[in-house]
Amino acid sequence: MHFLDQAKIYIRSGAGGPGAVSFRREKYVEYGGPDGGNGGKGADIIFEAVAGLNTLIDFRYTQHFKAPRGGHGMGKNRNGAAGKDLVIKVPVGTQIISDEDDETVLADLTEAGQRVTLLEGGMGGRGNASYKTSTNRAPRQHQPGIPAEEMWVWLRLKLLADVGLVGMPNAGKSTFINKLSNTKAKVGAYAFTTLRPQLGVVHHKNREFVLADIPGLIEGAADGAGIGDRFLGHIERCRVLVHLIDISSTDPVEAMQVVEEELEAYGGGLEDKPRLVALNKIDLVDDELAAAYARELLKAGADEVFPISGATGKGMSKLLDAVIEYLPAATVTERPEGEQEEADEKPWSPL
């Protein structure tokens, strides 16, 4: 399945149905009168966040969404049917942005099941029966119904993850996420093996969190170098970032500074987000060299350095312990004392 995190679509709500102009003409009714019904309400445009979606690829092939209009009013005081609301399902984490300035966020869907009515359908028009009065026995006026609303909007997906994984290409991010989760991220001995964000669920000490891996950053990514920095939007919602540095690179300190500068250039609050620096691939060097590089990173501004090996898993537990300190406390439902013991002692019965 292709990954797409941005799409532009056209939406239009349903117009209200017009009211009817009608009069009773029954053979054995001496006095007739107006009996035109009201028009039906037009359908709304509703966006709903659903679980199980992680791409906007469907909106590449379907870009126009038009809700049905309300039904016409009819004679015999029959009102028009209301249009059925058009529900557009999007992934959790989708932002709806105005096309006028490409900045105004009209809605931010961050929870599964969340619904937002973006455009309301027009009200149906009044039929001539509603205009009847004691002095106006045969009105012919009616309302045509409220017109539909329409607009172009941008859909931008920002994946929901607790922890974001950043670093330069070949820092070992794909190996790292594959080691901790069931993700099948591509691993290769060349730059930019990761071309789209990857999500993985990590379990550690009875805790569970979502880890996001994004394409690597190089110097000048904010100006479009490499893959650019557009994918950084997927870690804006993370609680903490894990900065992975390859110990076998030419200069780990320079690698850390390059990524830090790109995060600051991107903005979006990433420059102020807490970061954990992980010195990766320590299985390729001796302990003395790893300790020396760790001291250099601390002098360069890192708060704490975690020497790890994504391939062997060495040092990963300590890093994950630090990660879960930034996550909200887990809610554990405890059993009343003695309840578990009584349940265990009770003999099994099929009834």
Coordinates of C-alpha atoms in Angstrom, one line a residue:
M1 CA 0.0 0.0 0.0
H2 CA 1.4 3.4 -1.0
F3 CA 1.9 6.0 1.7
L4 CA 0.4 9.5 1.1
D5 CA 0.2 12.1 3.8
Q6 CA -1.2 15.1 1.9
A7 CA -4.1 15.5 -0.4
K8 CA -6.3 18.3 -1.7
I9 CA -10.1 17.6 -2.1
Y10 CA -13.2 19.4 -3.1
I11 CA -16.3 19.2 -0.8
R12 CA -19.8 20.4 -1.3
S13 CA -22.8 20.0 1.1
G14 CA -26.3 19.4 -0.2
A15 CA -28.6 22.2 -1.0
G16 CA -32.0 22.4 0.6
G17 CA -35.0 21.2 -1.4
P18 CA -37.5 23.8 -2.7
G19 CA -40.9 24.1 -1.3
A20 CA -43.9 23.2 -3.4
V21 CA -46.8 25.3 -4.7
S22 CA -49.9 23.0 -4.8
F23 CA -53.7 23.3 -4.2
R24 CA -56.3 20.7 -3.3
R25 CA -58.6 19.7 -6.1
E26 CA -60.7 16.9 -4.8
K27 CA -64.1 16.3 -6.4
Y28 CA -66.2 16.2 -3.3
V29 CA -64.3 18.8 -1.2
E30 CA -66.2 22.1 -1.5
Y31 CA -63.3 24.3 -0.4
G32 CA -59.8 23.5 -1.6
G33 CA -56.7 25.2 -0.4
P34 CA -52.9 25.2 -0.5
D35 CA -51.2 21.9 0.4
G36 CA -47.6 22.4 -0.9
G37 CA -45.1 20.7 1.4
N38 CA -41.7 21.9 2.6
G39 CA -38.4 20.9 1.0
G40 CA -36.0 18.6 2.7
K41 CA -32.7 19.6 4.4
G42 CA -29.5 19.1 2.4
A43 CA -26.9 16.6 3.5
D44 CA -23.9 17.6 5.7
I45 CA -20.3 16.9 5.0
I46 CA -18.9 15.0 8.0
F47 CA -15.3 13.9 8.5
E48 CA -14.7 10.9 10.8
A49 CA -11.4 9.5 12.1
V50 CA -11.2 5.8 11.9
A51 CA -8.7 3.3 13.3
G52 CA -6.8 1.0 10.8
L53 CA -6.0 3.7 8.3
N54 CA -2.5 5.2 8.0
T55 CA -2.5 6.8 4.6
L56 CA -4.5 9.3 2.4
I57 CA -3.9 7.3 -0.8
D58 CA -7.6 6.9 -1.4
F59 CA -7.9 10.7 -1.9
R60 CA -5.6 10.6 -4.8
Y61 CA -8.2 8.8 -6.9
T62 CA -11.3 10.4 -5.4
Q63 CA -11.0 14.1 -5.0
H64 CA -14.6 15.4 -5.3
F65 CA -17.1 14.8 -2.6
K66 CA -20.7 16.1 -3.1
A67 CA -23.4 15.4 -0.6
P68 CA -27.0 14.9 -1.9
R69 CA -29.5 17.7 -1.8
G70 CA -32.8 17.7 0.0
G71 CA -35.9 16.4 -1.8
H72 CA -38.6 18.7 -3.3
G73 CA -41.7 19.4 -1.4
M74 CA -44.9 17.9 -2.9
G75 CA -48.6 18.3 -2.9
K76 CA -50.9 16.8 -0.2
N77 CA -48.6 18.4 2.4
R78 CA -45.8 16.0 1.7
N79 CA -42.4 17.3 2.8
G80 CA -39.2 16.4 0.9
A81 CA -36.8 13.8 2.2
A82 CA -33.6 15.0 3.9
G83 CA -30.4 14.2 2.2
K84 CA -28.3 11.4 3.7
D85 CA -25.1 12.9 5.3
L86 CA -21.9 12.2 3.5
V87 CA -19.3 10.8 5.9
I88 CA -15.6 11.0 4.8
K89 CA -13.4 8.6 6.7
V90 CA -9.8 9.7 7.3
P91 CA -6.9 8.2 9.4
V92 CA -6.5 9.3 13.0
G93 CA -4.2 12.3 13.1
T94 CA -5.6 14.0 10.0
Q95 CA -5.7 17.8 9.9
I96 CA -8.2 19.6 7.7
I97 CA -6.6 22.8 6.5
S98 CA -8.1 25.7 4.5
D99 CA -7.0 26.0 0.9
E100 CA -7.2 29.8 1.1
D101 CA -4.0 30.3 3.1
D102 CA -2.7 26.7 3.5
E103 CA -2.3 27.4 7.3
T104 CA -5.7 27.7 9.0
V105 CA -6.5 24.4 10.7
L106 CA -10.3 23.8 10.4
A107 CA -10.3 20.5 12.3
D108 CA -7.8 18.2 13.9
L109 CA -9.0 14.6 14.3
T110 CA -6.8 13.0 16.9
E111 CA -9.1 10.2 18.3
A112 CA -10.7 7.2 16.7
G113 CA -14.4 7.8 16.3
Q114 CA -14.1 11.6 16.4
R115 CA -16.5 13.4 14.0
V116 CA -16.5 16.9 12.7
T117 CA -19.3 18.5 10.6
L118 CA -17.3 20.8 8.3
L119 CA -20.1 21.9 5.9
E120 CA -23.8 21.9 6.9
G121 CA -26.5 21.2 4.3
G122 CA -29.0 23.9 3.3
M123 CA -32.4 24.2 5.0
G124 CA -35.3 23.2 2.9
G125 CA -37.6 25.9 1.5
R126 CA -41.1 26.4 2.8
G127 CA -44.1 25.3 0.7
N128 CA -47.1 27.5 0.0
A129 CA -49.2 25.7 2.7
S130 CA -47.1 27.3 5.4
Y131 CA -48.0 30.7 4.1
K132 CA -51.7 30.3 4.5
T133 CA -53.4 32.8 6.9
S134 CA -56.9 33.9 7.6
T135 CA -56.5 36.8 5.1
N136 CA -54.3 34.9 2.5
R137 CA -56.3 31.8 1.7
A138 CA -54.5 30.9 -1.6
P139 CA -50.8 31.9 -1.3
R140 CA -48.5 31.1 -4.2
Q141 CA -45.2 32.1 -2.7
H142 CA -42.6 29.5 -1.7
Q143 CA -38.9 29.3 -0.8
P144 CA -36.3 27.7 -3.1
G145 CA -34.2 26.3 -0.3
I146 CA -30.8 27.4 1.1
P147 CA -28.0 26.8 -1.4
A148 CA -25.1 24.4 -0.8
E149 CA -21.7 25.3 0.7
E150 CA -18.6 24.3 -1.1
M151 CA -14.8 24.7 -0.6
W152 CA -11.4 23.1 -1.3
V153 CA -9.5 21.8 1.7
W154 CA -6.1 20.1 2.3
L155 CA -5.9 16.9 4.2
R156 CA -2.6 16.5 6.0
L157 CA -1.8 13.4 8.0
K158 CA 0.4 13.6 11.1
L159 CA 0.9 10.1 12.5
L160 CA 0.1 9.6 16.2
A161 CA 3.2 8.2 18.0
D162 CA 4.5 8.4 21.5
V163 CA 8.2 8.3 20.5
G164 CA 9.9 9.6 17.4
L165 CA 13.1 8.2 15.9
V166 CA 15.4 10.7 14.2
G167 CA 19.0 10.6 12.8
M168 CA 21.0 10.8 9.7
P169 CA 20.8 8.1 6.9
N170 CA 22.3 4.8 7.8
A171 CA 22.2 5.5 11.6
G172 CA 20.5 2.2 12.1
K173 CA 16.9 3.4 12.7
S174 CA 15.3 0.7 10.7
T175 CA 17.3 -2.0 12.5
F176 CA 16.4 -0.4 15.8
I177 CA 12.6 -0.4 15.1
N178 CA 12.7 -3.9 13.7
K179 CA 14.5 -5.1 16.9
L180 CA 11.9 -3.7 19.2
S181 CA 8.7 -4.3 17.2
N182 CA 7.2 -6.5 14.5
T183 CA 7.8 -3.8 11.9
K184 CA 9.4 -5.0 8.7
A185 CA 11.3 -1.8 7.8
K186 CA 13.7 -2.1 4.9
V187 CA 17.3 -2.4 5.9
G188 CA 20.1 -1.7 3.3
A189 CA 23.7 -0.6 3.1
Y190 CA 22.9 2.6 1.3
A191 CA 21.4 6.0 2.2
F192 CA 17.6 6.6 2.4
T193 CA 16.4 3.0 2.7
T194 CA 13.5 4.5 4.6
L195 CA 11.3 6.5 2.2
R196 CA 8.2 6.8 4.3
P197 CA 7.3 6.8 8.0
Q198 CA 7.2 3.4 9.8
L199 CA 5.2 2.7 13.0
G200 CA 5.9 0.0 15.5
V201 CA 4.4 -1.0 18.8
V202 CA 7.0 -1.5 21.5
H203 CA 6.4 -3.5 24.7
H204 CA 8.7 -2.9 27.7
K205 CA 8.2 -3.7 31.4
N206 CA 4.4 -4.1 31.0
R207 CA 4.2 -0.8 29.1
E208 CA 3.3 -0.3 25.5
F209 CA 4.0 2.7 23.3
V210 CA 4.1 3.5 19.5
L211 CA 7.5 4.3 18.0
A212 CA 7.7 6.2 14.7
D213 CA 10.7 6.0 12.3
I214 CA 11.1 8.7 9.6
P215 CA 13.5 9.1 6.7
G216 CA 17.0 10.3 7.6
L217 CA 18.0 13.9 7.7
I218 CA 21.0 15.4 6.0
E219 CA 22.5 18.9 6.1
G220 CA 20.3 21.2 4.1
A221 CA 17.1 19.1 4.5
A222 CA 15.2 22.2 5.4
D223 CA 16.1 23.6 1.9
G224 CA 15.1 20.4 0.2
A225 CA 18.3 18.4 0.3
G226 CA 17.9 14.6 0.3
I227 CA 14.2 13.8 0.9
G228 CA 13.7 17.1 2.6
D229 CA 12.1 17.6 6.1
R230 CA 8.4 17.3 5.3
F231 CA 8.2 14.0 7.1
L232 CA 9.1 15.7 10.4
G233 CA 5.5 16.6 10.7
H234 CA 4.8 13.0 11.7
I235 CA 6.8 13.4 14.9
E236 CA 5.3 16.7 16.0
R237 CA 2.9 14.9 18.3
C238 CA 5.5 12.7 19.9
R239 CA 6.3 13.1 23.6
V240 CA 10.0 12.4 23.3
L241 CA 12.5 12.0 20.5
V242 CA 15.3 9.3 20.3
H243 CA 18.2 10.7 18.3
L244 CA 20.2 7.8 16.9
I245 CA 23.9 8.4 16.0
D246 CA 26.1 6.0 14.1
I247 CA 29.3 5.5 16.1
S248 CA 31.1 4.3 12.9
S249 CA 30.4 7.6 11.2
T250 CA 33.2 10.1 10.5
D251 CA 32.3 12.4 13.4
P252 CA 29.3 11.6 15.7
V253 CA 29.4 15.1 17.2
E254 CA 29.0 16.7 13.8
A255 CA 26.2 14.2 13.0
M256 CA 24.3 15.2 16.2
Q257 CA 24.7 18.9 15.4
V258 CA 23.5 18.5 11.8
V259 CA 20.2 16.8 12.9
E260 CA 19.7 19.3 15.8
E261 CA 20.1 22.2 13.3
E262 CA 17.6 20.7 10.9
L263 CA 15.0 20.2 13.7
E264 CA 15.4 23.8 14.7
A265 CA 15.1 25.0 11.1
Y266 CA 11.9 23.0 10.7
G267 CA 10.3 24.4 13.9
G268 CA 6.9 23.1 14.8
G269 CA 8.0 22.7 18.4
L270 CA 10.5 20.0 17.6
E271 CA 13.4 22.1 18.9
D272 CA 11.9 22.2 22.4
K273 CA 10.9 18.5 22.5
P274 CA 12.9 16.4 24.9
R275 CA 15.5 14.2 23.2
L276 CA 17.5 11.1 24.2
V277 CA 20.8 10.6 22.4
A278 CA 21.6 7.0 21.6
L279 CA 25.1 6.1 20.3
N280 CA 24.3 3.1 18.0
K281 CA 26.4 0.2 16.6
I282 CA 28.7 -0.1 19.6
D283 CA 29.1 -3.8 18.6
L284 CA 31.4 -2.6 15.9
V285 CA 33.9 -0.8 18.2
D286 CA 35.6 -1.5 21.6
D287 CA 34.3 -0.1 24.8
E288 CA 37.0 2.5 25.2
L289 CA 36.1 4.2 21.9
A290 CA 32.4 4.1 22.7
A291 CA 33.1 5.8 26.1
A292 CA 35.3 8.4 24.4
Y293 CA 32.6 9.3 21.9
A294 CA 30.0 9.4 24.6
R295 CA 32.1 12.0 26.5
E296 CA 32.4 14.1 23.4
L297 CA 28.6 14.1 22.8
L298 CA 28.1 15.1 26.4
K299 CA 30.5 18.0 26.0
A300 CA 28.6 19.0 22.7
G301 CA 25.4 19.4 24.6
A302 CA 23.8 16.0 25.0
D303 CA 22.1 15.6 28.4
E304 CA 22.7 11.9 28.5
V305 CA 24.2 9.4 26.1
F306 CA 23.0 5.8 25.8
P307 CA 25.5 3.4 24.1
I308 CA 23.4 0.8 22.3
S309 CA 23.5 -1.8 19.6
G310 CA 20.3 -2.1 17.5
A311 CA 21.6 -5.3 16.0
T312 CA 22.4 -7.2 19.2
G313 CA 20.1 -5.4 21.6
K314 CA 22.9 -4.3 24.0
G315 CA 22.0 -1.3 26.1
M316 CA 18.4 -1.1 24.7
S317 CA 16.8 -1.9 28.1
K318 CA 18.3 1.2 29.7
L319 CA 17.3 3.4 26.8
L320 CA 13.7 2.1 27.0
D321 CA 13.6 2.7 30.7
A322 CA 14.4 6.4 30.0
V323 CA 11.8 6.5 27.3
I324 CA 8.9 5.4 29.4
E325 CA 9.7 8.1 32.0
Y326 CA 8.4 10.6 29.5
L327 CA 5.1 8.7 28.8
P328 CA 1.9 9.1 30.9
A329 CA 1.5 6.8 33.8
A330 CA -0.2 3.5 32.9
T331 CA -3.6 2.9 34.4
V332 CA -3.7 -0.5 36.0
T333 CA -7.0 -2.0 37.1
E334 CA -6.3 -3.8 40.3
R335 CA -8.5 -6.7 41.6
P336 CA -9.8 -6.5 45.2
E337 CA -7.7 -8.4 47.6
G338 CA -8.6 -12.1 47.7
E339 CA -10.7 -12.0 44.5
Q340 CA -8.0 -13.8 42.4
E341 CA -7.4 -16.4 45.1
E342 CA -11.1 -17.2 45.4
A343 CA -11.4 -17.5 41.6
D344 CA -8.5 -19.9 41.5
E345 CA -9.9 -22.2 44.2
K346 CA -13.4 -22.4 42.7
P347 CA -13.7 -25.7 40.7
W348 CA -14.3 -25.4 37.0
S349 CA -17.8 -26.0 35.7
P350 CA -19.2 -25.8 32.2
L351 CA -22.4 -24.3 33.5

